[in-house]
Amino acid sequence: MEQAGEMKYVFISHKNEEPDLGITHRLNAHLAKKGMCVWYDKNLRAGFFHDHIIDKLRGASCYILVASEKSLAPDSDEVALELEHMWKEWKNNRKILIPLVIDDTYFGELKGTAGMLLGANRHQAVIYSRFETEEQAFDRVADYLSDILEKYKNNQDDFEYNTDAKELLKYKGSDSIVTVPSFIKKIADGAFSCNMSLEKVIIPDNVKKIGSMAFFGCENLIAVEGMDGVEECGDSVFEKTKVVLNEENGYSIGGVVLRGTVKDGVLALPNNARTIADNAFFYCGDEITAIEMPAGLENIGRCTFKDCFNLKELHFPASIKKIGAKAFYGCTDLVDVTFEGDVPDGAQAAFEQKLEEFK
């Protein structure tokens, strides 16, 4: 088994009104002895329930909900909220929920979110009261987790590296869940392309660059976790996959903008946009007349807005660090370009006109 520091961790939640709060503590200790990395919600601060739960849910691979019929009641607002987010994460990212139910609650009688969630996962439930000893119940939970977490282990022989450059050149395996090794800083062009086994990929914060068509044609890829450290992104990275981009804005994943829509000539980038992929809006031609860049935008890719010839003005936030080569080539109507902060090194290569001409 992997060492705890390398393993995706397990989230344990326990309603404070349960009759035996010690169950969660003892289960946590039991799993830790087996080398599992576990977090549970005993230290949630008052007033921060929602933020803490979401933060921990996003980082976990598996969830354990220690519950009784009382805590699963539809009028238990905090648990209902937590269950709702667990359900959304499970549905969208194929994360795993294992209920450890204190009593003999019949899931089919539960209504609302709790019933839907547990009903979908009842084959994984562990009924605490049906075991002769507590240790047997905990061992059953641990057995489930061991099987699940095994899916997060990948054969290192399936990865082809440029070790010196810390670059992942090719993944040659057939695992459905692949974790990019933590030392990798770059995923090469087409590294996973047309891998029909891949369903979920976990990209650590160390990855700063993803090459063009890195996951192109992975037709069964549905979930992407991570991308929080990506500073450069090629084009067509998730084309011909089942990855659902950010629903609110329709064209991003995490803080990486991959493509977009223009309304009344204005491209409004997501508030969390940090990086814009190469060529993302090259195809927009005469559609874009203005771009709304959020505070926090740091990187604009190569040829991103090339030939957007109706674009008239640009205002870069102070956060901008890099503008790719030829990002604004062919933008012949540009008359006003301003930087809220310092002009990034190499920015001139993004424009055909001299930057001094705009001032």
Coordinates of C-alpha atoms in Angstrom, one line a residue, residues 73-291:
A73 CA -33.5 13.2 8.9
P74 CA -34.5 15.6 6.2
D75 CA -34.8 18.5 8.7
S76 CA -31.1 18.2 9.7
D77 CA -30.0 21.2 7.7
E78 CA -26.2 21.0 8.1
V79 CA -26.1 17.3 7.1
A80 CA -28.5 17.9 4.2
L81 CA -26.1 20.6 2.9
E82 CA -23.1 18.3 3.3
L83 CA -24.9 15.4 1.6
E84 CA -25.9 17.6 -1.3
H85 CA -22.3 18.5 -1.9
M86 CA -21.1 14.9 -1.4
W87 CA -23.7 13.8 -4.0
K88 CA -22.6 16.5 -6.5
E89 CA -19.0 15.5 -6.1
W90 CA -19.8 11.8 -6.3
K91 CA -21.9 12.3 -9.4
N92 CA -19.5 14.6 -11.3
N93 CA -16.1 13.2 -10.2
R94 CA -16.8 9.6 -9.4
K95 CA -15.7 9.9 -5.8
I96 CA -16.7 7.2 -3.4
L97 CA -19.1 7.4 -0.4
I98 CA -19.1 4.7 2.3
P99 CA -21.9 5.2 4.9
L100 CA -21.0 3.8 8.3
V101 CA -24.5 3.6 9.7
I102 CA -24.8 3.3 13.5
D103 CA -28.3 1.7 13.5
D104 CA -30.3 -0.4 11.1
T105 CA -31.7 2.5 9.1
Y106 CA -33.5 1.4 6.0
F107 CA -32.3 3.6 3.2
G108 CA -35.3 3.2 1.1
E109 CA -37.5 5.0 3.6
L110 CA -35.2 8.1 3.7
K111 CA -36.4 11.1 1.7
G112 CA -34.7 13.9 -0.1
T113 CA -31.0 14.2 -0.7
A114 CA -30.0 11.7 2.0
G115 CA -32.3 9.0 0.4
M116 CA -31.0 9.7 -3.1
L117 CA -27.3 9.7 -2.0
L118 CA -27.4 6.6 0.2
G119 CA -29.8 4.8 -2.2
A120 CA -27.3 5.1 -4.9
N121 CA -24.5 3.8 -2.7
R122 CA -26.3 1.4 -0.4
H123 CA -24.3 -1.6 -1.6
Q124 CA -21.2 0.1 0.0
A125 CA -22.9 0.8 3.4
V126 CA -21.5 -0.8 6.5
I127 CA -24.1 -1.3 9.2
Y128 CA -22.2 -0.9 12.5
S129 CA -24.8 -2.7 14.6
R130 CA -24.6 -5.9 12.6
F131 CA -21.0 -6.7 13.5
E132 CA -20.0 -8.5 16.7
T133 CA -17.3 -6.1 17.5
E134 CA -16.5 -2.5 16.6
E135 CA -13.1 -3.6 15.2
Q136 CA -14.9 -5.9 12.7
A137 CA -17.0 -3.0 11.5
F138 CA -14.0 -0.8 11.1
D139 CA -12.1 -3.5 9.3
R140 CA -14.9 -3.8 6.8
V141 CA -14.7 0.0 6.1
A142 CA -10.9 -0.4 5.7
D143 CA -11.3 -3.2 3.3
Y144 CA -13.6 -1.1 1.1
L145 CA -11.2 1.8 1.2
S146 CA -8.2 -0.4 0.3
D147 CA -9.9 -1.6 -2.8
I148 CA -10.9 1.9 -3.8
L149 CA -7.6 3.6 -3.1
E150 CA -5.8 0.8 -5.0
K151 CA -7.3 2.4 -8.1
Y152 CA -5.3 5.6 -7.4
K153 CA -2.1 3.6 -7.7
N154 CA -0.5 3.4 -11.2
N155 CA 2.3 1.3 -12.5
Q156 CA 5.3 3.5 -12.9
D157 CA 6.4 1.5 -15.9
D158 CA 3.4 2.9 -17.8
F159 CA 4.9 6.4 -17.6
E160 CA 7.6 7.6 -20.0
Y161 CA 9.5 10.6 -18.6
N162 CA 12.2 13.1 -19.4
T163 CA 13.4 13.1 -15.9
D164 CA 15.8 16.0 -16.2
A165 CA 13.0 18.3 -17.6
K166 CA 10.5 16.8 -15.2
E167 CA 8.3 16.2 -18.2
L168 CA 5.7 13.4 -18.7
L169 CA 6.2 12.4 -22.3
K170 CA 3.6 9.5 -22.6
Y171 CA 1.3 7.5 -20.5
K172 CA 1.1 3.9 -21.9
G173 CA -1.1 2.2 -19.4
S174 CA -4.8 1.2 -19.3
D175 CA -5.8 2.4 -15.8
S176 CA -9.2 4.2 -15.5
I177 CA -7.8 6.6 -12.9
V178 CA -4.4 8.1 -13.4
T179 CA -2.5 10.3 -11.0
V180 CA 0.2 12.4 -12.6
P181 CA 3.4 11.9 -10.4
S182 CA 4.0 14.8 -8.1
F183 CA 7.5 15.6 -9.4
I184 CA 6.1 16.4 -13.0
K185 CA 6.1 20.0 -14.1
K186 CA 5.1 19.5 -17.7
I187 CA 2.7 17.2 -19.5
A188 CA 3.9 16.9 -23.2
D189 CA 1.8 17.3 -26.3
G190 CA -0.5 14.3 -26.8
A191 CA 0.8 12.6 -23.7
F192 CA -2.5 10.8 -23.0
S193 CA -4.1 11.3 -26.4
C194 CA -6.6 8.6 -27.6
N195 CA -6.3 6.6 -24.4
M196 CA -9.7 4.9 -24.3
S197 CA -9.3 3.5 -20.7
L198 CA -8.8 6.8 -19.0
E199 CA -11.9 8.0 -17.0
K200 CA -10.3 10.3 -14.5
V201 CA -7.0 12.2 -14.2
I202 CA -5.5 13.8 -11.1
I203 CA -3.1 16.7 -11.9
P204 CA -1.0 17.9 -9.0
D205 CA -0.2 21.6 -8.3
N206 CA 3.4 21.1 -9.5
V207 CA 2.3 20.8 -13.1
K208 CA 2.9 24.2 -14.7
K209 CA 2.4 23.3 -18.3
I210 CA 0.0 21.1 -20.3
G211 CA 0.9 20.6 -23.9
S212 CA -1.5 20.7 -26.9
M213 CA -3.9 17.8 -27.4
A214 CA -2.6 16.2 -24.1
F215 CA -5.9 14.4 -23.5
F216 CA -7.3 14.7 -27.0
G217 CA -9.5 11.8 -28.0
C218 CA -9.7 10.2 -24.6
E219 CA -13.4 9.5 -25.2
N220 CA -14.2 8.1 -21.8
L221 CA -12.4 10.8 -19.8
I222 CA -15.1 12.4 -17.6
A223 CA -13.3 13.9 -14.6
V224 CA -10.3 16.1 -14.1
E225 CA -9.0 16.9 -10.6
G226 CA -6.4 19.6 -10.0
M227 CA -4.9 22.0 -12.6
D228 CA -4.5 24.6 -9.9
G229 CA -0.9 25.3 -10.7
V230 CA -1.1 25.4 -14.6
E231 CA 0.5 28.5 -16.0
E232 CA 0.7 27.4 -19.7
C233 CA -1.9 25.4 -21.6
G234 CA -1.8 24.2 -25.2
D235 CA -4.9 24.0 -27.5
S236 CA -7.4 21.2 -27.9
V237 CA -6.3 19.7 -24.5
F238 CA -9.7 18.1 -23.7
E239 CA -11.3 18.0 -27.2
K240 CA -13.2 14.8 -28.0
T241 CA -13.5 13.8 -24.3
K242 CA -16.5 13.8 -21.9
V243 CA -15.0 16.4 -19.6
V244 CA -17.6 19.0 -18.6
L245 CA -16.2 22.5 -18.5
N246 CA -17.2 25.0 -15.9
E247 CA -21.0 25.1 -16.1
E248 CA -21.4 28.7 -15.0
N249 CA -19.2 30.1 -17.7
G250 CA -19.2 27.3 -20.1
Y251 CA -15.6 27.3 -21.2
S252 CA -13.1 26.7 -18.4
I253 CA -11.9 24.1 -15.9
G254 CA -10.4 25.3 -12.7
G255 CA -8.7 28.6 -13.5
V256 CA -7.7 27.6 -17.1
V257 CA -9.8 29.0 -19.9
L258 CA -9.9 26.6 -22.9
R259 CA -12.5 28.2 -25.1
G260 CA -15.3 30.7 -24.8
T261 CA -18.5 32.4 -26.0
V262 CA -18.9 36.0 -26.9
K263 CA -22.0 38.1 -26.2
D264 CA -22.7 41.3 -27.9
G265 CA -19.0 41.6 -28.9
V266 CA -17.8 41.3 -25.3
L267 CA -15.8 38.3 -24.0
A268 CA -16.2 38.2 -20.2
L269 CA -13.7 35.8 -18.8
P270 CA -14.6 33.8 -15.6
N271 CA -13.8 35.5 -12.3
N272 CA -11.4 32.7 -11.4
A273 CA -9.6 32.8 -14.7
R274 CA -5.8 32.5 -14.2
T275 CA -4.6 31.1 -17.5
I276 CA -5.9 31.3 -21.1
A277 CA -4.9 28.4 -23.3
D278 CA -3.1 28.8 -26.6
N279 CA -5.3 29.6 -29.6
A280 CA -8.4 29.7 -27.4
F281 CA -10.1 32.6 -29.3
F282 CA -8.1 32.5 -32.5
Y283 CA -11.3 31.4 -34.3
C284 CA -13.4 34.3 -33.1
G285 CA -12.4 36.7 -36.0
D286 CA -14.7 39.6 -36.0
E287 CA -16.8 38.6 -33.0
I288 CA -14.7 40.1 -30.2
T289 CA -14.7 43.9 -29.7
A290 CA -13.8 44.0 -26.0
I291 CA -12.4 41.6 -23.4

